Amino acid sequence: MSQSTNTALDEASADTEIRPPVLSISEVAKQYRTTEGTVQAIDHVSLSLEPGDFVALHGPSGCGKSTLLLMAGALLSPDSGTIAISGENPYALGAEARAAFRANRVGFVFQQFHLIPFLDVLDNVLVGELAGTLPHGEFRERARELLDRFQLGHRLHHVPSKLSIGEQQRVALARAFLRSPSLILADEPTGNLDAENAAIILEHLGDFAASGEGAVLMVTHDDRAKAVAGRSVEMRGGRLV
Amino acid sequence: MTLARLILREIRHRKTNFALSVLGAVIAVAVVLATLGSLRAYDRQTEAVVDQMEEATKSEMAKLEDEIRKSMKGLGFNLFIFPAGQDMGEVYSEGFASKTMPEAYVTKLAESGVVTVNHLLPSLTKKLEWPEQKRTVILIGVRGEVPIAFRKPKAPIIDPVAPGELVLGYELHRSLGLEKGDPVTFMGKNFKVSDTYEARGSKDDITLWMNLGECQAMLGMQEKINAIQALECNCATVDRLGEIRTELMEILPDTQIIETQSTALARAEARNQASATAKAQIEAKKEQRALLRAEREKLAGWLLPVVALVSMIWIGLLAFINVRERLPEIGILRAIGVKGRTILGAFLGRAILAGLVGGIIGAVIAEFVRLPSMDSGLIIETGEWIAAISAAPVLAALAAWLPSLAAAQRDPAEVLRYD
Ligand SMILES: Nc1ncnc2c1ncn2[C@@H]1O[C@H](COP(=O)(O)OP(=O)(O)O)[C@@H](O)[C@H]1O
Ligand SMILES: [Mg+2]
C-alpha cells in the first residue's frame, strides 16, 4: 500500500473503529455505444464486499460480469453510480494515480492467465515492481515466498510455455498477491483448469479471504467454485437477481 | 524486475523484429557516413591531383628557366640601345654603330630602377686595321655587366676582359696560330691572349675583345660607348617592346632601342606559354572535379534525407507490429498498475537501443567501406561519427514514437474484457 492511503486508513480506523468495505458498488450503470446501438451492460447494480468476503458472481454469457469486474478493478469508469475500494473512489484520480492505486489495492486473475511469455516465473510475478512506488527488490522475498506456497519454488526460472496450465494459473495468482492487495478480482479463474488444479486455485483464493486480509470477487460458472465461495450472486441482463 | 530487464528479455524473445529495426539504423548510418566520407575523400583526391600537377609544373618551369639561363650565356642579348642619331642602315650593314654616347648612360640606366630590362652590357665597337698584322678586324671594348642597382647583383653573364688581355675570334687566332696565354701586340701595345673562341660563323670570328677602358684610351674615345646590350625582362605582355621603349625613353631620351630575335627570347616565350597552359590545365581539372563534386553533392542532398526517412518509416512500422503483438502484455501490465509512461518507456527504450546498436554497426561498416574509384577509404570526421551514432537512437525513438504512444494509451479494459 502507498503511504498516503495507509495514513488515511489508519486515521479512519482509529477514529471510528470501523473498516470501510473492501469493495462498495452502489447504483452503478454502464452502457456500451456501438454502431449497432447502445448496450446496457450494467443496469444499476449495488454490491458490497467486507474484508473476509469471498463472493462468486455467476450468470449467462454476456450478462455483464466482466464489465462489472473491470469497473470494480478501477479499469473501467461507470457511467453513473459510485465505486469505492477501501473507502476510496479510484475514478476521482488521474490516470497515473489510478494506476498506482490499482497496483496497491487490486489483484487480477484471468481465465487466460495473461502471463508475459518472455519472462520466467519469478519475473512474471515481479512485474508488479514496474508499477513503482517502492524501491526495486522490495518484493523479491515475497515473490519467492508466494511461489513456494504455490509449489512453484523449483520452477522460478522457467518460462510460462514450459509450465502446465495449472502451474501457469498459480503464477498468475502469485502475481496478483504480490503487492498484498485488499481486493482480488478473478474472472473465471478456473475456466481453463481441470478439477484438481481448479481446486488448488480455489483453495488459495479461499485462504486469502479467510485470512481477513481482504475480499475476493470471482466470476465463475463452476458449481464447485460457487460452493467454495461464502456468498453467491447471480446476474442477468446487467442486473443482480 | 526493472524496465531494462523487461526490454532486454523482450528483445531476446522477438529477435527478428529487433534485428530488422537494427538493420534499418545500420543502413541509414552506413549510407550517411559513406556518402559524407566519400565526398571528403573525393575532395582530398582533388587536392592531391592538383598539388601533383602544380608540383610537376613548378619543376618543369624551373627546368625551363635553368635552360634559358644557360642558353643566354652563348646566345647573347636581344636589345640594343644606340645613340639617338645613329643611322640604323649602317648598323644593319656593318653590324655595329659608329656614333657614340657617354658611358655614363649605362650607369644612369642601372641606377634608374628600370624594370623592363636586365643585364646591361656597354660596348665600344670599331672596325679598323690591325697595323701589326695588316688585316681588318672588329675591335670591341667591353666591361662586365653593370649590375642594376635595386636588383641583387647576379653572376655576370659575359666575362669581362681584364686590362692587358685580349680575347680573339676564331679566324684571328687560327690564322695567326695564337693560343691562350700567348703574347700579342696590338697597335703598338703588348697584350696577352686570355681566351680564344670556337668558330661562330659570324663577324665574331674576326673580332678582338678588349677591356673597355683600354679600348677607349687606345681609340681616343674616353668615356664613350656606342651600344648598350640588354636582355628584356621576362614580363610577357603583348606590347613588350612598346613598354620597354616607353620606360627607357624616360631615362635615356637621347637613345634608340631595337629588338633582335634570339633563341633565348623564344625560349622565354615558350616558358611563358607552357606556364600559362599548365595553369589552364590545372584550372580545367579543378573545374571538372568541382562539377563532379557538385553532382555528387546534389545526389547526397536528396539521398541522405530519403535514406533517413525510409529507415525511420521502417523502424516505425516494426515498432507498430511489435505493439500489435504485445497488446495482451500491455493490457495486463496496465491492469496491475504499471503506468502509461513506463509502457511508453519500454517501447521507446527498445527503439533507442535498436538505433544505438544499428548506429554503431553502421559506423563500423562505414569504416571498412572502400570505393573502387578511390584509392583511400572514406574520410569521416570525429564529429560525424559522433553525430551519426547519436542521431540514430534519437531518430529511431522519433520513428517509434507514435506506435509507442498508442501502446501507452491503450485502454487495458479493451484487451481484458473478452476474457
Ligand atoms: N467494448 C464493447 N463494446 C460494445 N459492447 C460490449 C463491449 N464489451 C462488452 N460488450 C457487451 O456488453 C455486454 C456485457 O459483456 P460482458 O461484461 O463481457 O459479459 P460477460 O462477461 O458476462 O460475458 C455484452 O452484451 C457484450 O456484448
Ligand atoms: Mg466475461
XYZ file of C-alpha atoms and ligand atoms in Angstrom:
688
model
C 0.000 0.000 0.000
C 1.139 3.531 -0.646
C 1.982 5.574 2.392
C -0.691 8.241 1.870
C -3.572 5.761 1.649
C -2.174 3.864 4.632
C -2.258 7.002 6.749
C -5.778 7.799 5.591
C -6.901 4.310 6.505
C -5.174 4.326 9.903
C -6.849 7.604 10.804
C -10.229 6.333 9.655
C -9.974 3.159 11.712
C -8.581 4.998 14.727
C -11.476 7.443 14.709
C -14.335 5.058 14.128
C -13.007 1.549 14.767
C -14.953 0.565 11.650
C -13.154 -0.608 8.496
C -14.827 0.514 5.300
C -15.963 -2.223 2.891
C -13.205 -3.582 0.675
C -15.448 -3.001 -2.309
C -18.516 -0.874 -2.390
C -20.523 -0.701 -5.617
C -23.631 1.419 -5.495
C -26.155 2.082 -8.238
C -23.548 1.580 -10.939
C -24.604 1.636 -14.581
C -22.623 1.164 -17.780
C -23.594 1.423 -21.422
C -21.560 0.427 -24.460
C -22.199 2.503 -27.560
C -21.557 0.738 -30.820
C -22.521 1.433 -34.392
C -25.368 -1.073 -33.976
C -26.751 0.806 -30.998
C -26.224 1.026 -27.242
C -25.917 -1.959 -24.938
C -26.895 -1.572 -21.296
C -24.115 -3.833 -19.972
C -24.685 -2.940 -16.273
C -28.043 -1.684 -15.059
C -27.880 -0.030 -11.625
C -26.010 -2.636 -9.659
C -25.107 -2.372 -5.968
C -22.829 -4.782 -4.177
C -20.614 -4.604 -1.094
C -17.718 -6.830 -0.041
C -16.377 -6.712 3.521
C -12.912 -7.979 4.493
C -13.054 -11.772 4.550
C -15.792 -11.978 1.909
C -15.468 -14.460 -0.933
C -18.228 -13.755 -3.446
C -18.963 -15.806 -6.550
C -20.630 -13.942 -9.400
C -22.409 -16.070 -11.956
C -24.827 -15.670 -14.799
C -25.172 -16.313 -18.509
C -22.602 -15.186 -21.001
C -22.909 -11.517 -21.940
C -24.822 -10.531 -18.798
C -22.121 -8.036 -17.798
C -19.941 -9.933 -15.317
C -16.619 -8.965 -16.847
C -17.756 -5.371 -17.244
C -18.650 -5.202 -13.553
C -15.318 -6.737 -12.605
C -13.345 -4.209 -14.679
C -15.258 -1.345 -13.099
C -14.648 -2.819 -9.637
C -10.947 -3.027 -10.521
C -10.515 0.674 -11.376
C -10.042 -0.170 -15.064
C -13.354 1.000 -16.484
C -15.260 4.016 -15.258
C -19.004 3.669 -14.701
C -21.498 5.955 -16.419
C -23.259 6.578 -13.133
C -23.200 5.359 -9.553
C -20.129 5.114 -7.344
C -17.424 2.621 -6.723
C -15.148 2.704 -3.686
C -12.288 0.395 -2.841
C -11.452 0.501 0.857
C -13.489 3.685 1.010
C -11.706 5.466 -1.839
C -13.116 6.263 -5.273
C -10.434 5.412 -7.832
C -12.268 7.239 -10.638
C -11.686 10.518 -8.838
C -7.974 10.028 -9.543
C -5.980 10.846 -12.676
C -4.803 8.014 -14.928
C -1.332 7.654 -13.409
C -2.563 7.918 -9.823
C -5.274 5.363 -10.612
C -2.584 3.011 -11.939
C -0.699 3.327 -8.657
C -3.983 2.806 -6.805
C -4.595 -0.429 -8.734
C -1.083 -1.604 -8.076
C -1.535 -1.301 -4.332
C -5.197 -2.254 -3.837
C -6.282 -4.701 -6.516
C -5.061 -8.057 -7.779
C -6.419 -9.533 -11.025
C -6.665 -13.164 -12.094
C -7.954 -14.016 -15.565
C -9.151 -17.112 -17.310
C -6.367 -16.727 -19.873
C -3.671 -16.131 -17.183
C -2.068 -13.341 -19.274
C 1.451 -14.263 -18.288
C 4.230 -12.497 -20.172
C 5.692 -15.145 -22.482
C 9.329 -13.973 -22.433
C 9.696 -13.613 -18.674
C 10.441 -16.505 -16.358
C 8.166 -17.415 -13.453
C 9.898 -15.175 -10.918
C 9.958 -12.172 -13.268
C 6.302 -12.734 -14.175
C 5.403 -12.445 -10.513
C 7.696 -9.446 -10.086
C 6.290 -7.367 -12.987
C 4.274 -5.658 -10.255
C 7.552 -3.944 -9.338
C 7.310 -1.997 -12.613
C 4.348 -0.159 -11.099
C 6.911 1.662 -8.992
C 6.162 3.455 -5.708
C 8.549 1.153 -3.844
C 12.256 0.524 -4.426
C 13.149 -2.399 -6.674
C 13.950 -5.628 -4.881
C 11.375 -4.942 -2.176
C 9.186 -7.758 -3.428
C 11.745 -10.426 -4.193
C 11.391 -12.240 -0.899
C 7.612 -12.051 -1.040
C 7.587 -13.412 -4.598
C 9.691 -16.429 -3.607
C 7.520 -16.999 -0.573
C 4.334 -16.972 -2.659
C 5.830 -19.255 -5.300
C 6.958 -21.661 -2.589
C 3.498 -21.623 -1.120
C 2.060 -22.389 -4.572
C 4.513 -25.254 -5.124
C 6.437 -23.388 -7.787
C 9.689 -22.905 -5.878
C 11.510 -25.285 -8.219
C 10.328 -23.555 -11.410
C 11.408 -19.970 -10.752
C 13.411 -19.669 -13.957
C 11.112 -21.427 -16.363
C 9.148 -19.504 -18.954
C 5.333 -19.913 -18.923
C 5.284 -22.096 -22.041
C 7.235 -24.744 -20.101
C 4.602 -24.920 -17.357
C 1.352 -26.845 -17.111
C -1.768 -24.683 -17.245
C -2.383 -25.314 -13.549
C 1.087 -24.006 -12.788
C 0.542 -21.043 -15.086
C -2.604 -20.029 -13.210
C -0.715 -20.346 -9.920
C 1.937 -17.973 -11.273
C -0.848 -15.540 -12.190
C -2.230 -15.902 -8.669
C 1.158 -15.194 -7.118
C 1.426 -12.092 -9.340
C -1.993 -10.929 -8.106
C -0.965 -11.403 -4.459
C 2.487 -9.802 -4.781
C 1.687 -6.321 -3.507
C -0.737 -7.563 -0.844
C -3.900 -6.102 -2.357
C -7.125 -5.862 -0.371
C -9.277 -6.869 -3.326
C -8.808 -9.859 -5.590
C -10.841 -9.820 -8.800
C -10.926 -13.135 -10.625
C -12.639 -13.579 -13.981
C -13.358 -17.293 -14.424
C -10.018 -18.275 -12.902
C -10.785 -21.972 -13.128
C -12.396 -21.824 -16.567
C -9.418 -23.421 -18.260
C -8.409 -25.770 -15.461
C -9.066 -29.403 -14.626
C -10.789 -30.211 -11.358
C -7.600 -30.814 -9.416
C -5.955 -27.545 -10.431
C -9.197 -25.645 -10.077
C -9.405 -26.895 -6.513
C -5.894 -25.635 -5.746
C -6.704 -22.142 -7.067
C -9.999 -22.013 -5.194
C -8.255 -23.128 -2.020
C -5.724 -20.307 -2.263
C -8.417 -17.732 -3.002
C -10.408 -19.078 -0.059
C -7.338 -18.884 2.202
C -6.814 -15.257 1.210
C -10.399 -14.343 2.050
C -10.347 -16.366 5.241
C -7.211 -14.586 6.468
C -9.241 -11.388 6.574
C -6.598 -9.509 4.580
C -9.218 -8.571 2.010
C -12.022 -9.845 -0.142
C -12.398 -11.863 -3.341
C -14.908 -11.259 -6.141
C -14.863 -14.162 -8.554
C -16.769 -14.593 -11.796
C -17.464 -18.280 -12.312
C -19.711 -20.857 -13.991
C -18.271 -23.593 -11.857
C -20.624 -25.077 -9.237
C -17.694 -26.258 -7.102
C -16.389 -22.706 -7.140
C -19.763 -21.401 -6.035
C -19.658 -23.936 -3.209
C -16.239 -22.760 -2.006
C -17.294 -19.115 -2.040
C -19.143 -17.953 1.017
C -21.674 -15.996 -0.986
C -23.033 -16.355 -4.475
C -24.730 -13.651 -6.528
C -26.402 -14.099 -9.864
C -26.511 -11.609 -12.669
C -28.885 -11.386 -15.598
C -29.087 -8.680 -18.258
C -26.842 -6.366 -16.323
C -28.765 -6.695 -13.035
C -28.217 -8.711 -9.890
C -31.049 -11.110 -9.177
C 12.272 -6.571 -12.121
C 13.311 -3.456 -13.950
C 12.275 -1.787 -17.172
C 15.680 -2.527 -18.709
C 15.250 -6.205 -17.899
C 11.804 -6.237 -19.476
C 13.211 -4.576 -22.632
C 16.157 -6.954 -22.922
C 14.055 -10.070 -22.291
C 11.573 -8.974 -24.934
C 14.339 -8.327 -27.457
C 15.722 -11.788 -26.814
C 12.243 -13.204 -27.312
C 11.417 -11.300 -30.535
C 14.841 -11.254 -32.110
C 13.683 -10.837 -35.700
C 11.709 -7.670 -35.145
C 14.591 -6.144 -33.208
C 17.191 -7.292 -35.729
C 15.191 -5.746 -38.565
C 14.943 -2.460 -36.650
C 18.698 -2.541 -36.094
C 19.179 -3.215 -39.795
C 17.199 -0.074 -40.624
C 19.532 2.004 -38.466
C 22.623 0.208 -39.823
C 21.717 1.032 -43.405
C 20.865 4.647 -42.637
C 24.052 5.325 -40.681
C 26.301 3.438 -43.103
C 24.845 5.236 -46.122
C 25.033 8.660 -44.489
C 28.615 8.179 -43.282
C 29.724 6.579 -46.546
C 28.280 9.456 -48.537
C 29.856 12.146 -46.390
C 33.095 10.189 -46.224
C 33.306 9.673 -49.967
C 32.615 13.348 -50.634
C 35.516 14.268 -48.395
C 37.720 11.548 -49.873
C 36.908 12.990 -53.288
C 37.944 16.465 -52.120
C 41.209 15.080 -50.789
C 41.823 13.291 -54.051
C 41.204 16.534 -55.944
C 43.662 18.356 -53.724
C 46.251 15.637 -54.257
C 45.815 15.650 -58.042
C 46.024 19.438 -58.249
C 49.013 19.527 -55.903
C 50.749 16.933 -58.028
C 50.011 18.903 -61.192
C 51.249 22.115 -59.606
C 54.390 20.384 -58.377
C 55.057 18.967 -61.838
C 54.509 22.376 -63.434
C 56.794 24.042 -60.936
C 59.651 21.661 -61.598
C 59.047 21.880 -65.341
C 59.182 25.668 -65.135
C 62.344 25.552 -63.064
C 63.961 23.321 -65.666
C 62.992 25.685 -68.482
C 64.224 28.683 -66.514
C 67.527 26.959 -65.966
C 67.826 26.120 -69.652
C 67.196 29.715 -70.564
C 69.799 30.907 -68.114
C 72.338 28.543 -69.638
C 71.453 29.364 -73.196
C 71.702 33.098 -72.611
C 75.362 32.869 -71.937
C 76.046 31.867 -75.501
C 73.152 33.453 -77.220
C 73.590 36.985 -76.112
C 71.268 39.843 -75.758
C 68.203 40.798 -77.612
C 68.027 44.548 -77.002
C 70.393 47.136 -78.398
C 70.414 50.691 -77.177
C 72.120 53.060 -79.620
C 72.713 56.828 -79.631
C 69.705 58.727 -80.924
C 71.315 59.935 -84.168
C 72.758 56.559 -85.180
C 71.890 55.583 -88.733
C 70.283 52.145 -88.448
C 71.200 51.439 -92.072
C 74.805 51.458 -91.004
C 74.098 49.187 -88.074
C 72.392 46.622 -90.301
C 75.102 46.729 -92.998
C 78.142 46.919 -90.695
C 76.780 45.053 -87.686
C 77.642 47.850 -85.290
C 77.140 51.548 -84.711
C 79.681 54.273 -85.276
C 78.013 57.076 -83.329
C 78.857 57.243 -79.656
C 77.149 58.157 -76.395
C 78.554 58.711 -72.903
C 79.452 55.585 -70.959
C 77.638 57.300 -68.060
C 74.337 56.317 -69.753
C 74.764 52.763 -68.672
C 75.342 53.782 -65.076
C 72.358 56.073 -65.234
C 70.212 53.257 -66.538
C 71.493 50.837 -63.956
C 70.722 53.246 -61.166
C 67.331 54.296 -62.504
C 65.318 51.417 -61.123
C 64.461 50.254 -64.634
C 62.178 47.224 -64.600
C 61.710 46.183 -68.213
C 65.334 45.268 -68.960
C 68.086 43.163 -67.398
C 71.771 42.559 -67.763
C 73.196 45.837 -69.118
C 76.354 45.451 -71.154
C 78.050 48.550 -72.585
C 80.453 48.243 -75.515
C 82.542 50.333 -77.876
C 82.972 48.828 -81.337
C 85.161 49.954 -84.209
C 86.223 48.371 -87.448
C 89.919 49.105 -88.053
C 93.095 47.726 -89.376
C 95.357 45.677 -87.091
C 98.508 47.594 -88.013
C 100.906 44.831 -86.928
C 99.057 42.169 -88.926
C 97.778 44.306 -91.827
C 94.264 42.920 -91.628
C 90.780 44.297 -90.948
C 89.402 43.413 -87.570
C 86.495 44.441 -85.420
C 87.600 45.741 -82.046
C 85.090 45.589 -79.246
C 85.812 47.149 -75.893
C 83.749 45.509 -73.181
C 83.387 45.743 -69.487
C 81.483 43.424 -67.240
C 77.813 43.561 -66.812
C 76.642 46.656 -64.984
C 74.553 45.465 -62.066
C 71.141 47.024 -61.869
C 71.158 48.910 -58.622
C 67.995 47.724 -56.986
C 68.263 44.084 -58.010
C 70.503 41.569 -56.390
C 73.762 41.511 -58.272
C 73.833 38.255 -60.208
C 76.781 36.374 -61.612
C 77.871 38.231 -64.764
C 76.740 36.540 -67.921
C 79.658 37.647 -70.108
C 83.112 37.553 -68.585
C 84.836 40.866 -68.785
C 88.206 41.118 -70.386
C 90.906 42.238 -67.968
C 93.223 45.147 -68.878
C 96.291 43.898 -70.745
C 94.422 40.941 -72.178
C 92.743 40.183 -75.471
C 90.124 37.650 -76.495
C 90.380 36.523 -80.123
C 87.732 35.309 -82.536
C 88.248 32.055 -84.361
C 89.689 33.387 -87.664
C 92.161 35.563 -85.856
C 93.731 33.024 -83.536
C 93.595 30.268 -86.122
C 95.372 32.220 -88.910
C 97.898 33.747 -86.517
C 98.473 30.476 -84.722
C 97.816 32.085 -81.344
C 96.757 30.209 -78.266
C 95.608 31.055 -74.791
C 98.469 32.726 -72.852
C 100.446 33.811 -75.941
C 101.776 37.377 -76.049
C 100.458 39.564 -78.842
C 100.994 43.178 -79.986
C 98.024 45.354 -80.979
C 98.504 48.977 -82.140
C 101.920 49.024 -80.519
C 100.763 47.761 -77.178
C 101.568 44.353 -75.684
C 98.746 42.058 -74.633
C 98.264 38.520 -73.522
C 95.717 36.241 -75.213
C 93.328 35.348 -72.398
C 90.865 33.344 -74.453
C 90.202 32.069 -77.947
C 86.736 31.372 -79.297
C 85.429 28.498 -81.324
C 84.092 29.253 -84.832
C 80.744 31.019 -84.715
C 80.305 31.631 -88.427
C 79.772 35.354 -87.870
C 81.693 38.612 -87.563
C 82.691 37.339 -84.143
C 85.267 35.194 -85.916
C 87.269 38.332 -86.919
C 86.575 40.173 -83.665
C 89.017 41.120 -80.999
C 87.710 41.856 -77.495
C 89.484 44.247 -75.215
C 88.839 45.852 -71.859
C 86.527 48.814 -72.395
C 88.721 51.386 -70.633
C 91.807 50.321 -72.522
C 89.922 50.331 -75.788
C 88.550 53.854 -75.152
C 92.094 55.121 -74.389
C 93.559 53.431 -77.437
C 90.948 54.935 -79.741
C 90.974 58.309 -78.025
C 87.292 57.921 -77.171
C 87.409 58.265 -73.376
C 84.092 57.685 -71.571
C 82.403 56.831 -74.874
C 80.437 53.796 -75.903
C 78.268 53.168 -78.920
C 75.903 50.475 -77.736
C 74.374 49.040 -74.629
C 73.210 45.493 -74.981
C 70.478 44.335 -72.678
C 68.129 41.453 -72.136
C 64.497 42.273 -71.845
C 62.823 41.079 -68.744
C 60.581 38.130 -68.882
C 57.453 40.171 -68.440
C 55.340 38.836 -71.238
C 52.899 41.407 -72.456
C 51.597 41.896 -75.949
C 53.334 45.211 -76.479
C 56.608 44.254 -74.878
C 58.837 46.481 -76.949
C 56.450 49.394 -76.591
C 56.659 49.155 -72.844
C 60.428 48.919 -72.856
C 60.682 51.934 -75.157
C 58.398 53.998 -73.010
C 60.415 53.261 -69.918
C 63.831 53.718 -71.486
C 62.913 56.951 -73.258
C 62.141 58.485 -69.919
C 65.520 57.537 -68.500
C 67.664 57.964 -71.623
C 65.781 60.255 -74.022
C 68.840 60.542 -76.230
C 68.832 56.916 -77.378
C 67.013 54.465 -79.606
C 66.258 50.811 -78.994
C 65.950 47.841 -81.293
C 64.967 44.277 -80.521
C 66.537 41.306 -82.229
C 65.189 37.817 -82.326
C 67.030 35.428 -80.145
C 66.616 31.826 -79.159
C 66.690 32.955 -75.552
C 63.661 35.081 -76.144
C 61.867 32.283 -77.965
C 62.561 30.011 -75.046
C 61.390 32.581 -72.578
C 58.222 32.901 -74.569
C 57.846 29.146 -74.724
C 58.266 29.075 -70.992
C 55.550 31.666 -70.502
C 53.336 29.728 -72.841
C 53.988 26.451 -71.068
C 53.320 28.065 -67.725
C 50.049 29.523 -68.953
C 48.993 26.189 -70.475
C 49.816 24.301 -67.288
C 47.874 26.801 -65.221
C 44.909 26.489 -67.557
C 45.107 22.714 -67.333
C 45.110 22.840 -63.548
C 42.152 25.202 -63.619
C 40.292 22.936 -66.031
C 40.989 19.921 -63.837
C 39.774 21.790 -60.767
C 36.664 22.876 -62.589
C 35.888 19.412 -63.878
C 36.279 17.897 -60.431
C 34.239 20.675 -58.849
C 31.482 19.878 -61.319
C 31.592 16.181 -60.467
C 31.617 17.044 -56.788
C 28.580 19.278 -57.167
C 26.796 16.383 -58.855
C 27.664 14.046 -56.011
C 26.652 16.673 -53.506
C 23.301 17.012 -55.231
C 22.873 13.257 -55.094
C 23.755 13.257 -51.387
C 21.368 16.165 -50.898
C 18.343 14.034 -51.654
C 19.769 10.575 -50.960
C 20.551 11.266 -47.303
C 17.113 12.602 -46.291
C 15.406 9.845 -48.274
C 17.505 7.119 -46.649
C 16.913 8.631 -43.196
C 13.173 8.898 -43.840
C 12.814 5.408 -45.278
C 14.636 3.829 -42.353
C 12.535 5.850 -39.921
C 9.363 4.598 -41.604
C 10.788 1.088 -41.479
C 11.594 1.329 -37.774
C 8.193 2.902 -37.093
C 6.466 0.076 -38.923
C 8.368 -2.567 -36.972
C 7.506 -0.765 -33.723
C 3.857 -0.786 -34.792
C 3.999 -4.552 -35.427
C 5.678 -5.034 -32.061
C 2.950 -3.064 -30.294
C 0.252 -5.105 -32.040
C 1.860 -8.356 -30.924
C 2.136 -7.161 -27.351
C -1.389 -5.881 -26.738
C -2.249 -8.615 -24.169
C 1.024 -7.911 -22.389
C 0.271 -4.174 -22.355
C -3.228 -4.897 -21.030
C -2.041 -6.981 -18.107
C 0.763 -4.557 -17.239
C -1.712 -1.681 -17.172
C -4.145 -3.755 -15.093
C -1.579 -4.482 -12.424
C -0.847 -0.771 -12.152
C 2.124 -0.161 -14.466
C 1.939 3.468 -15.548
C 1.414 4.591 -19.126
C 4.770 6.326 -19.219
C 6.524 3.126 -18.131
C 4.907 1.342 -21.089
C 5.984 4.247 -23.322
C 9.498 3.868 -21.901
C 9.522 0.148 -22.659
C 8.777 0.726 -26.334
C 10.925 3.837 -26.767
C 13.784 2.175 -24.894
C 13.633 -0.704 -27.315
C 13.736 1.679 -30.317
C 16.596 3.694 -28.816
C 18.568 0.510 -28.239
C 17.925 -0.597 -31.825
C 19.084 2.823 -33.072
C 22.205 2.767 -30.908
C 23.223 -0.779 -31.857
C 22.420 -0.081 -35.519
C 24.308 3.222 -35.403
C 27.452 1.574 -34.047
C 27.314 -1.325 -36.518
C 26.623 1.105 -39.373
C 29.600 3.236 -38.347
C 31.850 0.173 -38.201
C 30.692 -0.849 -41.684
C 31.358 2.675 -42.984
C 34.868 2.444 -41.529
C 35.614 -0.545 -43.758
C 33.986 0.737 -46.933
C 36.393 1.055 -49.864
C 35.122 2.713 -53.014
C 36.511 1.397 -56.294
C 37.051 4.916 -57.658
C 39.155 5.962 -54.680
C 42.480 4.673 -53.544
C 41.825 5.654 -49.940
C 38.979 4.667 -47.638
C 36.300 7.081 -46.598
C 37.386 10.166 -44.746
C 34.931 10.676 -41.908
C 35.467 13.271 -39.199
C 35.102 12.517 -35.498
C 32.170 14.904 -35.268
C 30.360 12.976 -37.992
C 30.898 9.642 -36.246
C 29.511 11.084 -33.044
C 26.624 12.828 -34.806
C 25.619 9.705 -36.751
C 25.870 7.357 -33.764
C 23.921 9.721 -31.528
C 21.356 10.721 -34.162
C 20.419 7.089 -34.887
C 18.808 6.374 -31.472
C 17.104 9.780 -31.450
C 15.597 9.254 -34.903
C 14.651 5.660 -34.042
C 12.844 6.943 -30.930
C 11.042 9.547 -33.069
C 10.100 6.859 -35.580
C 8.718 4.592 -32.841
C 7.040 7.493 -31.045
C 3.523 7.129 -32.413
C 3.202 3.340 -32.001
C 4.717 3.607 -28.507
C 2.311 6.366 -27.525
C -0.584 4.291 -28.846
C 0.645 1.382 -26.713
C 0.899 3.566 -23.615
C -2.583 4.989 -24.075
C -4.184 1.685 -24.908
C -7.251 1.043 -22.779
C -6.479 -2.127 -20.768
C -10.192 -2.871 -20.448
C -10.342 -3.337 -24.238
C -7.849 -6.161 -24.029
C -9.062 -7.841 -20.847
C -12.852 -7.629 -21.236
C -13.183 -10.552 -23.622
C -11.633 -12.984 -21.265
N -16.398 -2.899 -25.913
C -17.670 -3.249 -26.036
N -18.462 -2.629 -26.927
C -19.744 -2.954 -27.066
N -20.340 -3.877 -26.355
C -19.658 -4.566 -25.423
C -18.247 -4.273 -25.239
N -17.802 -5.087 -24.254
C -18.880 -5.853 -23.862
N -19.955 -5.524 -24.556
C -21.294 -6.076 -24.392
O -21.687 -5.844 -23.073
C -22.380 -6.953 -22.555
C -21.663 -7.462 -21.322
O -20.445 -8.021 -21.691
P -19.505 -8.758 -20.660
O -19.287 -7.865 -19.499
O -18.269 -9.165 -21.367
O -20.345 -10.000 -20.271
P -19.910 -11.373 -19.580
O -18.528 -11.184 -19.050
O -20.914 -11.586 -18.558
O -19.941 -12.393 -20.654
C -22.449 -7.947 -23.672
O -23.653 -7.833 -24.350
C -21.314 -7.564 -24.584
O -21.625 -7.899 -25.914
Mg -16.763 -12.284 -19.376
